[in-house]
Amino acid sequence: MKTLKYSRQRESIKACLMARHDHPTADALYTLIREEYPNISLGTVYRNLNLLVELGEIQKLTCGDGADRFDADTSPHYHFVCKHCGKVSDLPLDPMENINHMAQEHADGTVDSHTIYFYGTCKDCFENNYR
Amino acid sequence: MKTLKYSRQRESIKACLMARHDHPTADALYTLIREEYPNISLGTVYRNLNLLVELGEIQKLTCGDGADRFDADTSPHYHFVCKHCGKVSDLPLDPMENINHMAQEHADGTVDSHTIYFYGTCKDCFENNYR
DNA sequence: ATTATATTAGTAATTGTTACTATTTAATAA
DNA sequence: TTATTAAATAGTAACAATTACTAATATAAT
């Protein structure tokens, strides 16, 4: 079987993601990590992010704009996406486990999870007249 | 200003999408429409789909797997995504307007809409032992 | 019919992401 | 400590989804 081996790069990627609350894209993380590891490759960032997702140590966010984003907080929670600047922020709203059961009643299959993205205008964009 | 001009292709794209309930990707629609317009181009399909989304006549679904999907039903409703085969189906669950207000209380901005995707295993995949 | 402009087909370019490969690194055994 | 094995890497190429470009065509208005 395939056993996991330590890698400085992977540790750095995870540490970097944990230190942030802005849900960076793979490319944004790549730029950040290159300050510490100037010749890390973008493929290494992607590979490790996907691996960490598989291990359940981080989660991937697909919120409709271009690139996927990553979140070191794996507890169930929701996100708020600004339609103007694309910023994604955590929404400390209690997770609604019950809606899986509500959906189950109408679904043609077994429901076991859900994602919710809320869309609107963030405070910054509102104050700056939507940029 | 830019005035809209009729196009057979656009009509065909919309009609084709309205006739389906399986939320096809742009490429899937392209294949379907080529039966009627054998030399329509993929770019035309993408351009018109995006235009129809802007006009509010259809909606785009981004459910995390590869390509975006399109839905001619613009009324607020939710979707069920099978984690095994990727099939996306409508979930006739009453839209929860109230959760925008719930989110509003915790969001750093103005919330005006949301999307929910439910994930699980569809009946077909379950019966076929997950393929 | 003439004109103006939106739309198109076809193609090239871009973006986000994954795959490939020779080299390096980490874990293990001798 | 050195030798062995396999995982991870950097660098690059390939890929898939989507958008941009352009000359030709279709639509609407004059």
mmCIF file of C-alpha atoms (C1' of nucleotides) in Angstrom:
data_model
loop_
_atom_site.group_PDB
_atom_site.id
_atom_site.type_symbol
_atom_site.label_atom_id
_atom_site.label_comp_id
_atom_site.label_asym_id
_atom_site.label_seq_id
_atom_site.Cartn_x
_atom_site.Cartn_y
_atom_site.Cartn_z
ATOM 1 C CA MET A 1 0.000 0.000 0.000
ATOM 2 C CA LYS A 2 0.972 3.614 -0.273
ATOM 3 C CA THR A 3 2.326 5.124 2.912
ATOM 4 C CA LEU A 4 2.509 8.849 3.423
ATOM 5 C CA LYS A 5 5.892 10.426 3.719
ATOM 6 C CA TYR A 6 6.659 13.715 5.419
ATOM 7 C CA SER A 7 7.317 16.705 3.206
ATOM 8 C CA ARG A 8 8.329 20.217 4.199
ATOM 9 C CA GLN A 9 6.321 21.580 1.319
ATOM 10 C CA ARG A 10 3.120 19.890 2.445
ATOM 11 C CA GLU A 11 3.592 21.135 5.998
ATOM 12 C CA SER A 12 4.182 24.621 4.743
ATOM 13 C CA ILE A 13 1.083 24.525 2.540
ATOM 14 C CA LYS A 14 -1.084 23.405 5.419
ATOM 15 C CA ALA A 15 0.431 25.867 7.886
ATOM 16 C CA CYS A 16 0.007 28.680 5.407
ATOM 17 C CA LEU A 17 -3.639 27.803 4.833
ATOM 18 C CA MET A 18 -4.336 27.473 8.537
ATOM 19 C CA ALA A 19 -2.926 30.943 9.142
ATOM 20 C CA ARG A 20 -5.446 32.502 6.767
ATOM 21 C CA HIS A 21 -9.155 33.060 6.887
ATOM 22 C CA ASP A 22 -9.618 34.314 3.345
ATOM 23 C CA HIS A 23 -9.852 30.934 1.608
ATOM 24 C CA PRO A 24 -7.077 31.421 -0.929
ATOM 25 C CA THR A 25 -6.911 29.762 -4.324
ATOM 26 C CA ALA A 26 -4.125 27.301 -5.156
ATOM 27 C CA ASP A 27 -2.365 30.014 -7.114
ATOM 28 C CA ALA A 28 -2.606 32.533 -4.271
ATOM 29 C CA LEU A 29 -1.104 29.956 -1.900
ATOM 30 C CA TYR A 30 1.635 29.240 -4.424
ATOM 31 C CA THR A 31 2.605 32.919 -4.421
ATOM 32 C CA LEU A 32 2.592 33.037 -0.611
ATOM 33 C CA ILE A 33 4.607 29.866 -0.136
ATOM 34 C CA ARG A 34 7.234 30.880 -2.648
ATOM 35 C CA GLU A 35 8.382 33.470 -0.108
ATOM 36 C CA GLU A 36 9.569 30.576 2.050
ATOM 37 C CA TYR A 37 10.257 28.005 -0.705
ATOM 38 C CA PRO A 38 11.185 30.054 -3.764
ATOM 39 C CA ASN A 39 11.222 27.105 -6.116
ATOM 40 C CA ILE A 40 8.251 25.098 -5.010
ATOM 41 C CA SER A 41 6.218 24.221 -8.070
ATOM 42 C CA LEU A 42 2.556 24.960 -8.679
ATOM 43 C CA GLY A 43 1.931 21.266 -9.303
ATOM 44 C CA THR A 44 3.220 20.470 -5.813
ATOM 45 C CA VAL A 45 0.755 22.963 -4.359
ATOM 46 C CA TYR A 46 -2.161 21.441 -6.261
ATOM 47 C CA ARG A 47 -1.119 17.866 -5.513
ATOM 48 C CA ASN A 48 -0.775 18.493 -1.796
ATOM 49 C CA LEU A 49 -3.972 20.502 -1.550
ATOM 50 C CA ASN A 50 -5.871 17.643 -3.166
ATOM 51 C CA LEU A 51 -4.144 15.153 -0.915
ATOM 52 C CA LEU A 52 -5.037 17.150 2.189
ATOM 53 C CA VAL A 53 -8.645 17.284 0.990
ATOM 54 C CA GLU A 54 -8.657 13.488 0.577
ATOM 55 C CA LEU A 55 -7.215 13.106 4.070
ATOM 56 C CA GLY A 56 -10.006 15.326 5.369
ATOM 57 C CA GLU A 57 -7.551 17.863 6.750
ATOM 58 C CA ILE A 58 -8.812 20.761 4.646
ATOM 59 C CA GLN A 59 -11.776 21.369 2.366
ATOM 60 C CA LYS A 60 -12.194 22.674 -1.143
ATOM 61 C CA LEU A 61 -14.667 25.450 -1.938
ATOM 62 C CA THR A 62 -16.225 25.790 -5.377
ATOM 63 C CA CYS A 63 -18.211 28.972 -5.296
ATOM 64 C CA GLY A 64 -18.885 29.605 -8.948
ATOM 65 C CA ASP A 65 -16.300 32.207 -9.858
ATOM 66 C CA GLY A 66 -13.066 31.044 -11.473
ATOM 67 C CA ALA A 67 -10.714 29.000 -9.330
ATOM 68 C CA ASP A 68 -11.436 26.686 -6.448
ATOM 69 C CA ARG A 69 -10.560 27.901 -3.007
ATOM 70 C CA PHE A 70 -9.333 26.086 0.066
ATOM 71 C CA ASP A 71 -10.321 26.248 3.712
ATOM 72 C CA ALA A 72 -8.393 24.777 6.647
ATOM 73 C CA ASP A 73 -11.564 24.758 8.735
ATOM 74 C CA THR A 74 -13.198 21.383 8.049
ATOM 75 C CA SER A 75 -16.033 21.814 10.499
ATOM 76 C CA PRO A 76 -19.401 22.243 8.776
ATOM 77 C CA HIS A 77 -20.012 25.905 8.138
ATOM 78 C CA TYR A 78 -21.247 28.137 5.353
ATOM 79 C CA HIS A 79 -19.754 30.867 3.196
ATOM 80 C CA PHE A 80 -20.648 34.318 2.011
ATOM 81 C CA VAL A 81 -19.510 35.340 -1.476
ATOM 82 C CA CYS A 82 -19.430 38.970 -2.576
ATOM 83 C CA LYS A 83 -20.849 39.215 -6.096
ATOM 84 C CA HIS A 84 -18.762 42.311 -6.764
ATOM 85 C CA CYS A 85 -15.224 41.553 -5.590
ATOM 86 C CA GLY A 86 -15.493 37.765 -5.296
ATOM 87 C CA LYS A 87 -14.291 37.721 -1.689
ATOM 88 C CA VAL A 88 -15.334 34.596 0.207
ATOM 89 C CA SER A 89 -15.808 34.739 3.955
ATOM 90 C CA ASP A 90 -16.949 32.379 6.681
ATOM 91 C CA LEU A 91 -20.518 32.690 7.833
ATOM 92 C CA PRO A 92 -20.819 31.675 11.487
ATOM 93 C CA LEU A 93 -24.314 30.325 11.092
ATOM 94 C CA ASP A 94 -25.183 27.093 12.877
ATOM 95 C CA PRO A 95 -24.982 24.168 10.459
ATOM 96 C CA MET A 96 -28.435 22.899 9.538
ATOM 97 C CA GLU A 97 -28.195 19.141 9.749
ATOM 98 C CA ASN A 98 -31.951 18.842 9.499
ATOM 99 C CA ILE A 99 -32.122 20.044 5.918
ATOM 100 C CA ASN A 100 -30.388 16.880 4.746
ATOM 101 C CA HIS A 101 -33.390 15.000 6.059
ATOM 102 C CA MET A 102 -35.773 17.497 4.477
ATOM 103 C CA ALA A 103 -34.001 17.021 1.158
ATOM 104 C CA GLN A 104 -33.978 13.261 1.620
ATOM 105 C CA GLU A 105 -37.776 13.196 1.435
ATOM 106 C CA HIS A 106 -37.691 14.635 -2.063
ATOM 107 C CA ALA A 107 -34.470 13.207 -3.441
ATOM 108 C CA ASP A 108 -34.201 10.166 -5.658
ATOM 109 C CA GLY A 109 -31.343 8.723 -3.640
ATOM 110 C CA THR A 110 -29.490 9.048 -0.357
ATOM 111 C CA VAL A 111 -28.566 12.539 0.830
ATOM 112 C CA ASP A 112 -25.615 12.804 3.158
ATOM 113 C CA SER A 113 -24.288 16.333 2.959
ATOM 114 C CA HIS A 114 -24.902 19.775 1.540
ATOM 115 C CA THR A 115 -23.191 23.052 0.839
ATOM 116 C CA ILE A 116 -24.697 26.511 1.033
ATOM 117 C CA TYR A 117 -23.212 29.624 -0.497
ATOM 118 C CA PHE A 118 -24.809 32.966 0.292
ATOM 119 C CA TYR A 119 -24.357 35.738 -2.247
ATOM 120 C CA GLY A 120 -24.578 39.472 -1.838
ATOM 121 C CA THR A 121 -22.507 42.607 -1.405
ATOM 122 C CA CYS A 122 -19.734 42.787 1.153
ATOM 123 C CA LYS A 123 -19.359 45.831 3.390
ATOM 124 C CA ASP A 124 -16.252 47.088 1.574
ATOM 125 C CA CYS A 125 -17.922 47.011 -1.836
ATOM 126 C CA PHE A 126 -21.033 48.664 -0.434
ATOM 127 C CA GLU A 127 -19.008 51.479 1.119
ATOM 128 C CA ASN A 128 -16.991 51.977 -2.070
ATOM 129 C CA ASN A 129 -20.123 52.017 -4.240
ATOM 130 C CA TYR A 130 -19.549 48.505 -5.519
ATOM 131 C CA ARG A 131 -16.038 49.437 -6.629
ATOM 132 C CA MET B 1 -26.481 51.091 -26.489
ATOM 133 C CA LYS B 2 -26.409 47.462 -27.543
ATOM 134 C CA THR B 3 -29.721 46.171 -28.844
ATOM 135 C CA LEU B 4 -30.430 42.504 -28.995
ATOM 136 C CA LYS B 5 -30.941 40.899 -32.364
ATOM 137 C CA TYR B 6 -32.803 37.682 -33.031
ATOM 138 C CA SER B 7 -30.763 34.586 -33.764
ATOM 139 C CA ARG B 8 -31.951 31.107 -34.720
ATOM 140 C CA GLN B 9 -29.076 29.604 -32.828
ATOM 141 C CA ARG B 10 -29.981 31.351 -29.595
ATOM 142 C CA GLU B 11 -33.609 30.270 -29.894
ATOM 143 C CA SER B 12 -32.539 26.715 -30.537
ATOM 144 C CA ILE B 13 -30.216 26.703 -27.537
ATOM 145 C CA LYS B 14 -32.952 27.957 -25.259
ATOM 146 C CA ALA B 15 -35.578 25.590 -26.651
ATOM 147 C CA CYS B 16 -33.211 22.676 -26.332
ATOM 148 C CA LEU B 17 -32.433 23.530 -22.721
ATOM 149 C CA MET B 18 -36.108 24.002 -21.863
ATOM 150 C CA ALA B 19 -36.898 20.562 -23.217
ATOM 151 C CA ARG B 20 -34.493 18.900 -20.783
ATOM 152 C CA HIS B 21 -34.457 18.344 -17.082
ATOM 153 C CA ASP B 22 -30.987 16.941 -16.764
ATOM 154 C CA HIS B 23 -29.086 20.245 -16.611
ATOM 155 C CA PRO B 24 -26.675 19.657 -19.480
ATOM 156 C CA THR B 25 -23.210 21.166 -19.790
ATOM 157 C CA ALA B 26 -22.405 23.576 -22.620
ATOM 158 C CA ASP B 27 -20.647 20.799 -24.457
ATOM 159 C CA ALA B 28 -23.583 18.405 -24.085
ATOM 160 C CA LEU B 29 -25.913 21.072 -25.503
ATOM 161 C CA TYR B 30 -23.460 21.668 -28.323
ATOM 162 C CA THR B 31 -23.684 18.001 -29.283
ATOM 163 C CA LEU B 32 -27.485 18.058 -29.121
ATOM 164 C CA ILE B 33 -27.907 21.230 -31.127
ATOM 165 C CA ARG B 34 -25.549 20.108 -33.845
ATOM 166 C CA GLU B 35 -28.256 17.644 -34.887
ATOM 167 C CA GLU B 36 -30.322 20.623 -35.987
ATOM 168 C CA TYR B 37 -27.488 23.051 -36.790
ATOM 169 C CA PRO B 38 -24.567 20.860 -37.823
ATOM 170 C CA ASN B 39 -22.094 23.704 -38.006
ATOM 171 C CA ILE B 40 -22.980 25.777 -35.000
ATOM 172 C CA SER B 41 -19.810 26.503 -33.079
ATOM 173 C CA LEU B 42 -19.083 25.749 -29.447
ATOM 174 C CA GLY B 43 -18.268 29.412 -28.860
ATOM 175 C CA THR B 44 -21.760 30.360 -30.000
ATOM 176 C CA VAL B 45 -23.226 27.962 -27.479
ATOM 177 C CA TYR B 46 -21.141 29.386 -24.652
ATOM 178 C CA ARG B 47 -21.775 32.999 -25.666
ATOM 179 C CA ASN B 48 -25.536 32.534 -25.858
ATOM 180 C CA LEU B 49 -25.741 30.553 -22.656
ATOM 181 C CA ASN B 50 -23.930 33.331 -20.840
ATOM 182 C CA LEU B 51 -26.150 35.922 -22.488
ATOM 183 C CA LEU B 52 -29.301 34.051 -21.468
ATOM 184 C CA VAL B 53 -27.963 33.870 -17.917
ATOM 185 C CA GLU B 54 -27.386 37.644 -17.936
ATOM 186 C CA LEU B 55 -30.913 38.162 -19.239
ATOM 187 C CA GLY B 56 -32.199 36.022 -16.392
ATOM 188 C CA GLU B 57 -33.777 33.524 -18.767
ATOM 189 C CA ILE B 58 -31.752 30.554 -17.580
ATOM 190 C CA GLN B 59 -29.389 29.852 -14.706
ATOM 191 C CA LYS B 60 -25.918 28.411 -14.418
ATOM 192 C CA LEU B 61 -25.128 25.631 -11.967
ATOM 193 C CA THR B 62 -21.652 25.177 -10.535
ATOM 194 C CA CYS B 63 -21.733 22.023 -8.509
ATOM 195 C CA GLY B 64 -18.069 21.316 -8.010
ATOM 196 C CA ASP B 65 -17.328 18.660 -10.569
ATOM 197 C CA GLY B 66 -15.859 19.661 -13.936
ATOM 198 C CA ALA B 67 -18.024 21.756 -16.218
ATOM 199 C CA ASP B 68 -20.789 24.201 -15.394
ATOM 200 C CA ARG B 69 -24.329 23.107 -16.117
ATOM 201 C CA PHE B 70 -27.375 25.044 -17.222
ATOM 202 C CA ASP B 71 -30.974 25.016 -16.083
ATOM 203 C CA ALA B 72 -33.927 26.600 -17.901
ATOM 204 C CA ASP B 73 -35.878 26.718 -14.651
ATOM 205 C CA THR B 74 -35.014 30.056 -13.068
ATOM 206 C CA SER B 75 -37.372 29.713 -10.144
ATOM 207 C CA PRO B 76 -35.554 29.255 -6.839
ATOM 208 C CA HIS B 77 -35.008 25.557 -6.241
ATOM 209 C CA TYR B 78 -32.248 23.253 -5.082
ATOM 210 C CA HIS B 79 -30.221 20.454 -6.617
ATOM 211 C CA PHE B 80 -29.090 16.991 -5.717
ATOM 212 C CA VAL B 81 -25.698 15.855 -6.990
ATOM 213 C CA CYS B 82 -24.697 12.206 -7.040
ATOM 214 C CA LYS B 83 -21.118 11.861 -5.789
ATOM 215 C CA HIS B 84 -20.630 8.718 -7.843
ATOM 216 C CA CYS B 85 -21.953 9.446 -11.335
ATOM 217 C CA GLY B 86 -22.133 13.247 -11.134
ATOM 218 C CA LYS B 87 -25.783 13.381 -12.172
ATOM 219 C CA VAL B 88 -27.542 16.583 -11.106
ATOM 220 C CA SER B 89 -31.283 16.545 -10.472
ATOM 221 C CA ASP B 90 -33.862 19.016 -9.262
ATOM 222 C CA LEU B 91 -34.882 18.774 -5.651
ATOM 223 C CA PRO B 92 -38.473 19.892 -5.211
ATOM 224 C CA LEU B 93 -37.913 21.268 -1.748
ATOM 225 C CA ASP B 94 -39.597 24.550 -0.849
ATOM 226 C CA PRO B 95 -37.110 27.411 -1.198
ATOM 227 C CA MET B 96 -36.020 28.714 2.163
ATOM 228 C CA GLU B 97 -36.161 32.470 1.869
ATOM 229 C CA ASN B 98 -35.743 32.838 5.599
ATOM 230 C CA ILE B 99 -32.197 31.558 5.642
ATOM 231 C CA ASN B 100 -31.025 34.657 3.763
ATOM 232 C CA HIS B 101 -32.182 36.636 6.785
ATOM 233 C CA MET B 102 -30.551 34.184 9.150
ATOM 234 C CA ALA B 103 -27.303 34.534 7.218
ATOM 235 C CA GLN B 104 -27.692 38.301 7.105
ATOM 236 C CA GLU B 105 -27.344 38.468 10.874
ATOM 237 C CA HIS B 106 -23.882 36.961 10.703
ATOM 238 C CA ALA B 107 -22.618 38.293 7.376
ATOM 239 C CA ASP B 108 -20.356 41.277 6.921
ATOM 240 C CA GLY B 109 -22.491 42.695 4.105
ATOM 241 C CA THR B 110 -25.862 42.369 2.432
ATOM 242 C CA VAL B 111 -27.120 38.876 1.661
ATOM 243 C CA ASP B 112 -29.600 38.594 -1.165
ATOM 244 C CA SER B 113 -29.514 35.011 -2.408
ATOM 245 C CA HIS B 114 -28.140 31.567 -1.779
ATOM 246 C CA THR B 115 -27.570 28.247 -3.462
ATOM 247 C CA ILE B 116 -27.755 24.808 -1.885
ATOM 248 C CA TYR B 117 -26.364 21.640 -3.353
ATOM 249 C CA PHE B 118 -27.154 18.361 -1.665
ATOM 250 C CA TYR B 119 -24.720 15.511 -2.178
ATOM 251 C CA GLY B 120 -25.204 11.803 -1.875
ATOM 252 C CA THR B 121 -25.815 8.644 -3.857
ATOM 253 C CA CYS B 122 -28.510 8.476 -6.516
ATOM 254 C CA LYS B 123 -30.829 5.495 -6.741
ATOM 255 C CA ASP B 124 -29.194 4.146 -9.905
ATOM 256 C CA CYS B 125 -25.720 4.159 -8.394
ATOM 257 C CA PHE B 126 -27.026 2.587 -5.186
ATOM 258 C CA GLU B 127 -28.752 -0.218 -7.065
ATOM 259 C CA ASN B 128 -25.670 -0.858 -9.204
ATOM 260 C CA ASN B 129 -23.381 -0.902 -6.177
ATOM 261 C CA TYR B 130 -21.986 2.519 -6.887
ATOM 262 C CA ARG B 131 -21.147 1.518 -10.451
ATOM 263 C "C1'" DA C 1 -32.053 48.139 -51.774
ATOM 264 C "C1'" DT C 2 -28.764 50.298 -48.505
ATOM 265 C "C1'" DT C 3 -26.775 50.769 -44.315
ATOM 266 C "C1'" DA C 4 -25.509 49.729 -39.656
ATOM 267 C "C1'" DT C 5 -24.587 46.570 -36.326
ATOM 268 C "C1'" DA C 6 -25.351 42.243 -33.830
ATOM 269 C "C1'" DT C 7 -24.212 37.486 -34.520
ATOM 270 C "C1'" DT C 8 -21.845 33.809 -36.342
ATOM 271 C "C1'" DA C 9 -18.291 29.991 -37.490
ATOM 272 C "C1'" DG C 10 -13.867 28.899 -37.054
ATOM 273 C "C1'" DT C 11 -9.832 29.312 -34.789
ATOM 274 C "C1'" DA C 12 -6.516 30.879 -31.484
ATOM 275 C "C1'" DA C 13 -5.608 32.098 -26.870
ATOM 276 C "C1'" DT C 14 -6.317 31.829 -21.826
ATOM 277 C "C1'" DT C 15 -7.128 29.836 -17.458
ATOM 278 C "C1'" DG C 16 -7.245 26.373 -14.019
ATOM 279 C "C1'" DT C 17 -5.693 21.957 -13.287
ATOM 280 C "C1'" DT C 18 -3.615 17.401 -13.911
ATOM 281 C "C1'" DA C 19 -0.119 14.160 -15.835
ATOM 282 C "C1'" DC C 20 4.587 12.896 -16.779
ATOM 283 C "C1'" DT C 21 9.536 12.156 -15.731
ATOM 284 C "C1'" DA C 22 14.055 12.412 -14.098
ATOM 285 C "C1'" DT C 23 15.897 13.764 -9.722
ATOM 286 C "C1'" DT C 24 15.686 14.361 -4.786
ATOM 287 C "C1'" DT C 25 14.220 13.277 -0.238
ATOM 288 C "C1'" DA C 26 12.439 10.628 3.623
ATOM 289 C "C1'" DA C 27 11.847 6.268 6.006
ATOM 290 C "C1'" DT C 28 13.581 1.769 6.760
ATOM 291 C "C1'" DA C 29 16.815 -2.066 6.934
ATOM 292 C "C1'" DA C 30 21.438 -3.859 6.961
ATOM 293 C "C1'" DT D 1 26.398 4.833 8.741
ATOM 294 C "C1'" DT D 2 25.427 3.236 4.453
ATOM 295 C "C1'" DA D 3 22.268 0.967 1.233
ATOM 296 C "C1'" DT D 4 17.711 0.245 -0.314
ATOM 297 C "C1'" DT D 5 13.054 1.403 -1.304
ATOM 298 C "C1'" DA D 6 9.464 4.240 -2.344
ATOM 299 C "C1'" DA D 7 7.238 8.715 -1.928
ATOM 300 C "C1'" DA D 8 7.659 13.522 -3.142
ATOM 301 C "C1'" DT D 9 9.556 17.057 -5.827
ATOM 302 C "C1'" DA D 10 10.567 20.651 -9.641
ATOM 303 C "C1'" DG D 11 9.940 21.537 -14.080
ATOM 304 C "C1'" DT D 12 7.505 20.944 -17.973
ATOM 305 C "C1'" DA D 13 4.056 19.312 -21.029
ATOM 306 C "C1'" DA D 14 -0.677 18.155 -21.658
ATOM 307 C "C1'" DC D 15 -5.417 18.783 -20.845
ATOM 308 C "C1'" DA D 16 -10.218 20.545 -20.291
ATOM 309 C "C1'" DA D 17 -13.327 24.303 -19.908
ATOM 310 C "C1'" DT D 18 -13.991 28.655 -21.379
ATOM 311 C "C1'" DT D 19 -13.213 33.110 -23.569
ATOM 312 C "C1'" DA D 20 -11.356 36.257 -27.148
ATOM 313 C "C1'" DC D 21 -10.551 37.409 -31.909
ATOM 314 C "C1'" DT D 22 -11.789 38.129 -36.806
ATOM 315 C "C1'" DA D 23 -13.626 38.051 -41.256
ATOM 316 C "C1'" DA D 24 -18.030 36.755 -43.074
ATOM 317 C "C1'" DT D 25 -23.072 36.553 -42.466
ATOM 318 C "C1'" DA D 26 -27.652 37.571 -40.768
ATOM 319 C "C1'" DT D 27 -30.946 40.751 -38.840
ATOM 320 C "C1'" DA D 28 -33.232 45.085 -38.289
ATOM 321 C "C1'" DA D 29 -33.860 49.746 -39.489
ATOM 322 C "C1'" DT D 30 -33.698 53.400 -43.025
#
